[in-house]
Amino acid sequence: MLINLVNLLSNMKTRSKIPQQNSTLLSLIIVSVLVSFPVTRSDDGSNGEYLIGVGSFDMTGPAAGVNMMGYASMDQNTAGVHFRLRARTFIVAESSQGPRFAFVNLDAGMASQLVNIKVLDKLKSRFGNLYTEDNVAISGIHTHAGPGGYLQYLVYTVTSLGFVQQSFDAIVNAIVQSIVLAHHNLKPGSIFINQGDVVNAGINRSPSAYLLNPAEERARYPKDVDTLMTLLKFVDGGSGKSIGAFSWFATHGTSMSKDNKLISGDNKGAAARFFEDWFTTTNTSTGATISSPPDSSVAAALIKKAENIKATGGKPCGKTTSRKFKVRKNDGSLFVGAFCQSNVGDVTPNVLGAFCTDSGKPCDFTHSSCHGNNQLCLGRGPGYPDEIQSTKIIGERQFLRAADLFTSATEQLTGKIDFRHVYLDFTNIEVDLEGNKKVKTCPAGLGPGFAAGTTDGPGVFGFQQGDQKINSTWRRLRDSLKKPSQYQVNCQQPKAVLLSTGEMFVPYAWAPAIVPIQMLRLGKLIILSVPGEFTTMAGRRLREAVKETLISNSNGEFDEDTRIVIAGLTNTYSQYIATFEEYAQQRYEAASTLYGPHTLSAYIQEFNKLAKAMAKGDKDLPKGPLPPDLSSVQIRVGDPTGDSPPPGTKFGDIKEDVSLPKSGSFQKGDRPTATFWSANPRYDLLTEGTYAVVEMLQGKHWVPVYDDDDFSLFFKWNVDTSSLYGTATIEWEIPTDTNSGVYRLRHFGSAKETKDSPNTYFTGASSGFAVS
């Protein structure tokens, strides 16, 4: 065993997939687990409790000129790829004909009602009534670095200047394909659950609002954020091998700032990449080791060999050629590791706190501003001022905790699979409060604190979080769009209504009125699918209420061991849900609580109805009003109209080759860069392929070792300002555990001469260079 352990750890360090600075910590995790547990696996069953299946598919959208979803900044348009986005799915069923559900985790800002509608249509045509709105949950990780334009309500497509069909199609296709893969992978297996705290991966970005919650309630919790991660481990019942893991933990996808223009899954996408590569590497160990730094004669030989390798120039290739150069080829058998979102509303990954950019002092505690200026108050991640490093660190903290929970999971889930789902018109729900008091929710509305933005990404100048008044200029502008009704003004108090989105229908609806709520049961695990971002305390109240309802109505079927997790931003997006007390301060989260001060109470009331029905076995719930399909009325963003390279060149030709250092070879940590003449990447998303590759010369053959799904490789697209022709730049930050050798950078792309002409595909590689 000791020899195998040494080989395993050595092999893990030969790839950049596991951050080098954590190799010691990761080694300690594995050693501790092997020492603590016997060699015989506790999860090795011949059949398993359930049918289980996992699937994953590329959902990377348009990488050029499309507004990103999250910060609502019109200047933040895609201009390349840091690493690809994926849809990851698990399906669990009692039997081939028994109850089942599918849970899909998207590397996207949030779920979309229209996406759900079209996905369910496609699933119905393929599977009949096997997968429906009742038993399919589609959840977003809340990255703010993915292409937008895929939601159907106007307020969410303003900054993208309309609906982006290509973004929408990429997401819908990936969800369907991931579900199809998971369905075809269904086999007997077992599911294990484990929980543990994640240290320093999130802090509360609205602590002044949190402090308005009752002191006795706050005293029950050690922190003002939830630190608990809940992880499911899926094990093949025949082979005893793990096939996937899904975890839930609350922290915002805002490690990457609104200045970033590279597509990225942010910290949760990074955690998934690290986790999947860690699992794959540890389970395909060959005992390989990192090569020692070469002596001077060997280094000189590498340099000489590299000098003889010239850039290839642009070459034609096929539509799917880049897939052959992928390091991770998706044949449906890949291990799937997903990091899902939870009650994330007031949780930021920028854990160093928020500071004034002009003075370096902490921001105003109540308003998160500096001298009254919201633009100067910015949160700092642990890698400050490097947002890539912050993304990596927060991703690592989630990944390492998940790896520990995964490796040590021994508690097996057993019991029923069940689900409940209803649609609700959230603009007019009557809520019963204590003391026989009745209140109602409101049409959707946004307050001035919404316009202020957050410490993760400040909004419009002139607003502050906590504002409860609107100046005359903004009031006139608001009224020119839609003056809120007096009913709305009264209903939303103390929120001042800046945008009465629930009363705005020109050219079509600005905000959702009908939203879904859903409960999924897997034994004694309950997943609450919520269509928005619950704050920390709002999520706690919902979980506790549902658990109490289940226990009191189930005759012992549910008890204190029942686990409740919130799956945030699921099935639809309706912004935030703050507590009644937090709503009074009108910071960003409260100002974005669409349906008024009693929104949380309405959710608790309606989820309790689902919980009571589930506990009593009642399946005859009214489905509620169906949401609209607004696809036919969308204002659509056009496609690129055609590209050509500069005269005398071809796409794929080198514009700027790799510039060698004075020593003649690169060192670990250096960043070799090459720029190619290239067409707009929107002509083909190269789904399950790659725009960028690092190749290593092994013997006489070039072998791909990194692609645009790796954290160390950056694909950047731009328009050359002097010539107005498109360029693709590939940058490789050489990992500290890279083997010495000869490498080159390769680019893949697609082009059209005109909008209606057929696609052509091309590739090109840089000159060789040595890494020593």
mmCIF file of C-alpha atoms in Angstrom, residues 3-130:
data_model
loop_
_atom_site.group_PDB
_atom_site.id
_atom_site.type_symbol
_atom_site.label_atom_id
_atom_site.label_comp_id
_atom_site.label_asym_id
_atom_site.label_seq_id
_atom_site.Cartn_x
_atom_site.Cartn_y
_atom_site.Cartn_z
ATOM 1 C CA ILE A 3 4.346 2.008 -2.620
ATOM 2 C CA ASN A 4 0.978 2.585 -4.247
ATOM 3 C CA LEU A 5 0.437 5.693 -2.137
ATOM 4 C CA VAL A 6 3.819 7.119 -3.119
ATOM 5 C CA ASN A 7 3.106 6.435 -6.793
ATOM 6 C CA LEU A 8 -0.349 7.948 -6.515
ATOM 7 C CA LEU A 9 0.918 11.162 -4.951
ATOM 8 C CA SER A 10 3.765 11.402 -7.440
ATOM 9 C CA ASN A 11 1.415 11.001 -10.372
ATOM 10 C CA MET A 12 -0.958 13.604 -8.987
ATOM 11 C CA LYS A 13 1.839 16.157 -9.010
ATOM 12 C CA THR A 14 2.770 15.570 -12.634
ATOM 13 C CA ARG A 15 -0.202 17.571 -13.854
ATOM 14 C CA SER A 16 -1.212 21.151 -13.240
ATOM 15 C CA LYS A 17 -4.733 20.149 -12.407
ATOM 16 C CA ILE A 18 -4.012 20.116 -8.667
ATOM 17 C CA PRO A 19 -2.673 23.455 -7.461
ATOM 18 C CA GLN A 20 0.948 22.985 -6.461
ATOM 19 C CA GLN A 21 0.705 24.943 -3.233
ATOM 20 C CA ASN A 22 -1.902 22.475 -1.966
ATOM 21 C CA SER A 23 -0.056 19.258 -2.836
ATOM 22 C CA THR A 24 1.146 18.862 0.758
ATOM 23 C CA LEU A 25 -2.328 19.440 2.165
ATOM 24 C CA LEU A 26 -3.854 17.071 -0.356
ATOM 25 C CA SER A 27 -1.258 14.441 0.517
ATOM 26 C CA LEU A 28 -2.199 14.791 4.171
ATOM 27 C CA ILE A 29 -5.876 14.310 3.310
ATOM 28 C CA ILE A 30 -5.199 11.082 1.427
ATOM 29 C CA VAL A 31 -2.752 9.756 4.015
ATOM 30 C CA SER A 32 -5.162 10.485 6.870
ATOM 31 C CA VAL A 33 -8.002 8.731 5.074
ATOM 32 C CA LEU A 34 -5.942 5.655 4.251
ATOM 33 C CA VAL A 35 -4.727 5.442 7.834
ATOM 34 C CA SER A 36 -8.199 5.996 9.309
ATOM 35 C CA PHE A 37 -10.147 3.500 7.197
ATOM 36 C CA PRO A 38 -9.642 -0.175 6.417
ATOM 37 C CA VAL A 39 -8.640 -1.312 2.952
ATOM 38 C CA THR A 40 -12.016 -2.962 2.355
ATOM 39 C CA ARG A 41 -14.433 -0.408 0.896
ATOM 40 C CA SER A 42 -17.590 0.175 2.901
ATOM 41 C CA ASP A 43 -19.332 1.251 -0.322
ATOM 42 C CA ASP A 44 -18.666 -1.906 -2.323
ATOM 43 C CA GLY A 45 -22.084 -3.399 -3.016
ATOM 44 C CA SER A 46 -23.165 -5.908 -5.607
ATOM 45 C CA ASN A 47 -26.342 -4.113 -6.601
ATOM 46 C CA GLY A 48 -26.840 -0.894 -4.661
ATOM 47 C CA GLU A 49 -29.873 0.855 -3.297
ATOM 48 C CA TYR A 50 -30.817 2.865 -6.400
ATOM 49 C CA LEU A 51 -30.295 3.215 -10.106
ATOM 50 C CA ILE A 52 -27.779 6.028 -10.525
ATOM 51 C CA GLY A 53 -26.311 7.804 -13.542
ATOM 52 C CA VAL A 54 -24.214 10.899 -14.169
ATOM 53 C CA GLY A 55 -23.494 12.932 -17.280
ATOM 54 C CA SER A 56 -21.635 16.065 -18.310
ATOM 55 C CA PHE A 57 -21.634 18.191 -21.458
ATOM 56 C CA ASP A 58 -19.925 21.328 -22.737
ATOM 57 C CA MET A 59 -22.152 24.425 -22.549
ATOM 58 C CA THR A 60 -19.551 27.093 -23.375
ATOM 59 C CA GLY A 61 -21.358 29.876 -25.188
ATOM 60 C CA PRO A 62 -20.217 32.652 -27.542
ATOM 61 C CA ALA A 63 -16.709 33.782 -26.592
ATOM 62 C CA ALA A 64 -16.751 37.163 -28.339
ATOM 63 C CA GLY A 65 -18.901 40.263 -28.088
ATOM 64 C CA VAL A 66 -21.729 38.902 -25.903
ATOM 65 C CA ASN A 67 -22.565 40.600 -22.633
ATOM 66 C CA MET A 68 -21.868 38.537 -19.533
ATOM 67 C CA MET A 69 -24.689 37.693 -17.140
ATOM 68 C CA GLY A 70 -24.332 38.799 -13.550
ATOM 69 C CA TYR A 71 -22.883 42.265 -13.028
ATOM 70 C CA ALA A 72 -25.229 44.004 -15.502
ATOM 71 C CA SER A 73 -22.276 45.940 -16.899
ATOM 72 C CA MET A 74 -22.651 46.858 -20.560
ATOM 73 C CA ASP A 75 -18.851 47.025 -20.857
ATOM 74 C CA GLN A 76 -18.364 43.404 -19.790
ATOM 75 C CA ASN A 77 -18.540 41.497 -23.074
ATOM 76 C CA THR A 78 -16.958 38.123 -23.725
ATOM 77 C CA ALA A 79 -13.485 38.183 -25.287
ATOM 78 C CA GLY A 80 -12.139 34.666 -24.844
ATOM 79 C CA VAL A 81 -12.145 31.633 -22.574
ATOM 80 C CA HIS A 82 -10.326 30.978 -19.323
ATOM 81 C CA PHE A 83 -11.904 27.549 -18.902
ATOM 82 C CA ARG A 84 -15.019 25.971 -20.361
ATOM 83 C CA LEU A 85 -18.483 25.798 -18.869
ATOM 84 C CA ARG A 86 -20.352 22.538 -18.378
ATOM 85 C CA ALA A 87 -23.765 21.146 -17.512
ATOM 86 C CA ARG A 88 -23.433 18.316 -14.985
ATOM 87 C CA THR A 89 -26.325 15.972 -14.188
ATOM 88 C CA PHE A 90 -27.128 13.160 -11.807
ATOM 89 C CA ILE A 91 -30.214 10.958 -12.089
ATOM 90 C CA VAL A 92 -31.412 8.676 -9.326
ATOM 91 C CA ALA A 93 -34.298 6.188 -9.567
ATOM 92 C CA GLU A 94 -35.808 3.574 -7.302
ATOM 93 C CA SER A 95 -36.037 1.199 -10.272
ATOM 94 C CA SER A 96 -36.416 1.312 -14.036
ATOM 95 C CA GLN A 97 -40.130 2.002 -13.633
ATOM 96 C CA GLY A 98 -40.063 3.599 -10.203
ATOM 97 C CA PRO A 99 -39.852 7.215 -9.080
ATOM 98 C CA ARG A 100 -36.815 9.174 -10.242
ATOM 99 C CA PHE A 101 -35.483 12.692 -10.545
ATOM 100 C CA ALA A 102 -32.726 14.482 -12.432
ATOM 101 C CA PHE A 103 -30.659 17.298 -10.959
ATOM 102 C CA VAL A 104 -28.674 19.472 -13.368
ATOM 103 C CA ASN A 105 -25.935 21.848 -12.220
ATOM 104 C CA LEU A 106 -25.086 24.592 -14.723
ATOM 105 C CA ASP A 107 -21.905 26.619 -15.002
ATOM 106 C CA ALA A 108 -24.190 29.587 -15.587
ATOM 107 C CA GLY A 109 -25.364 32.624 -13.685
ATOM 108 C CA MET A 110 -28.716 31.087 -12.945
ATOM 109 C CA ALA A 111 -31.502 28.953 -14.337
ATOM 110 C CA SER A 112 -33.859 30.426 -16.936
ATOM 111 C CA GLN A 113 -37.583 29.815 -17.175
ATOM 112 C CA LEU A 114 -37.440 29.719 -20.972
ATOM 113 C CA VAL A 115 -34.490 27.314 -20.885
ATOM 114 C CA ASN A 116 -36.546 25.013 -18.667
ATOM 115 C CA ILE A 117 -39.525 25.185 -20.998
ATOM 116 C CA LYS A 118 -37.479 24.250 -24.074
ATOM 117 C CA VAL A 119 -35.443 21.578 -22.266
ATOM 118 C CA LEU A 120 -38.616 19.884 -21.050
ATOM 119 C CA ASP A 121 -40.057 19.993 -24.585
ATOM 120 C CA LYS A 122 -36.961 18.212 -25.906
ATOM 121 C CA LEU A 123 -36.984 15.659 -23.113
ATOM 122 C CA LYS A 124 -40.657 14.910 -23.752
ATOM 123 C CA SER A 125 -39.982 14.243 -27.437
ATOM 124 C CA ARG A 126 -37.190 11.834 -26.494
ATOM 125 C CA PHE A 127 -38.424 10.180 -23.278
ATOM 126 C CA GLY A 128 -42.151 10.825 -23.150
ATOM 127 C CA ASN A 129 -43.282 11.641 -19.612
ATOM 128 C CA LEU A 130 -40.240 10.154 -17.893
#
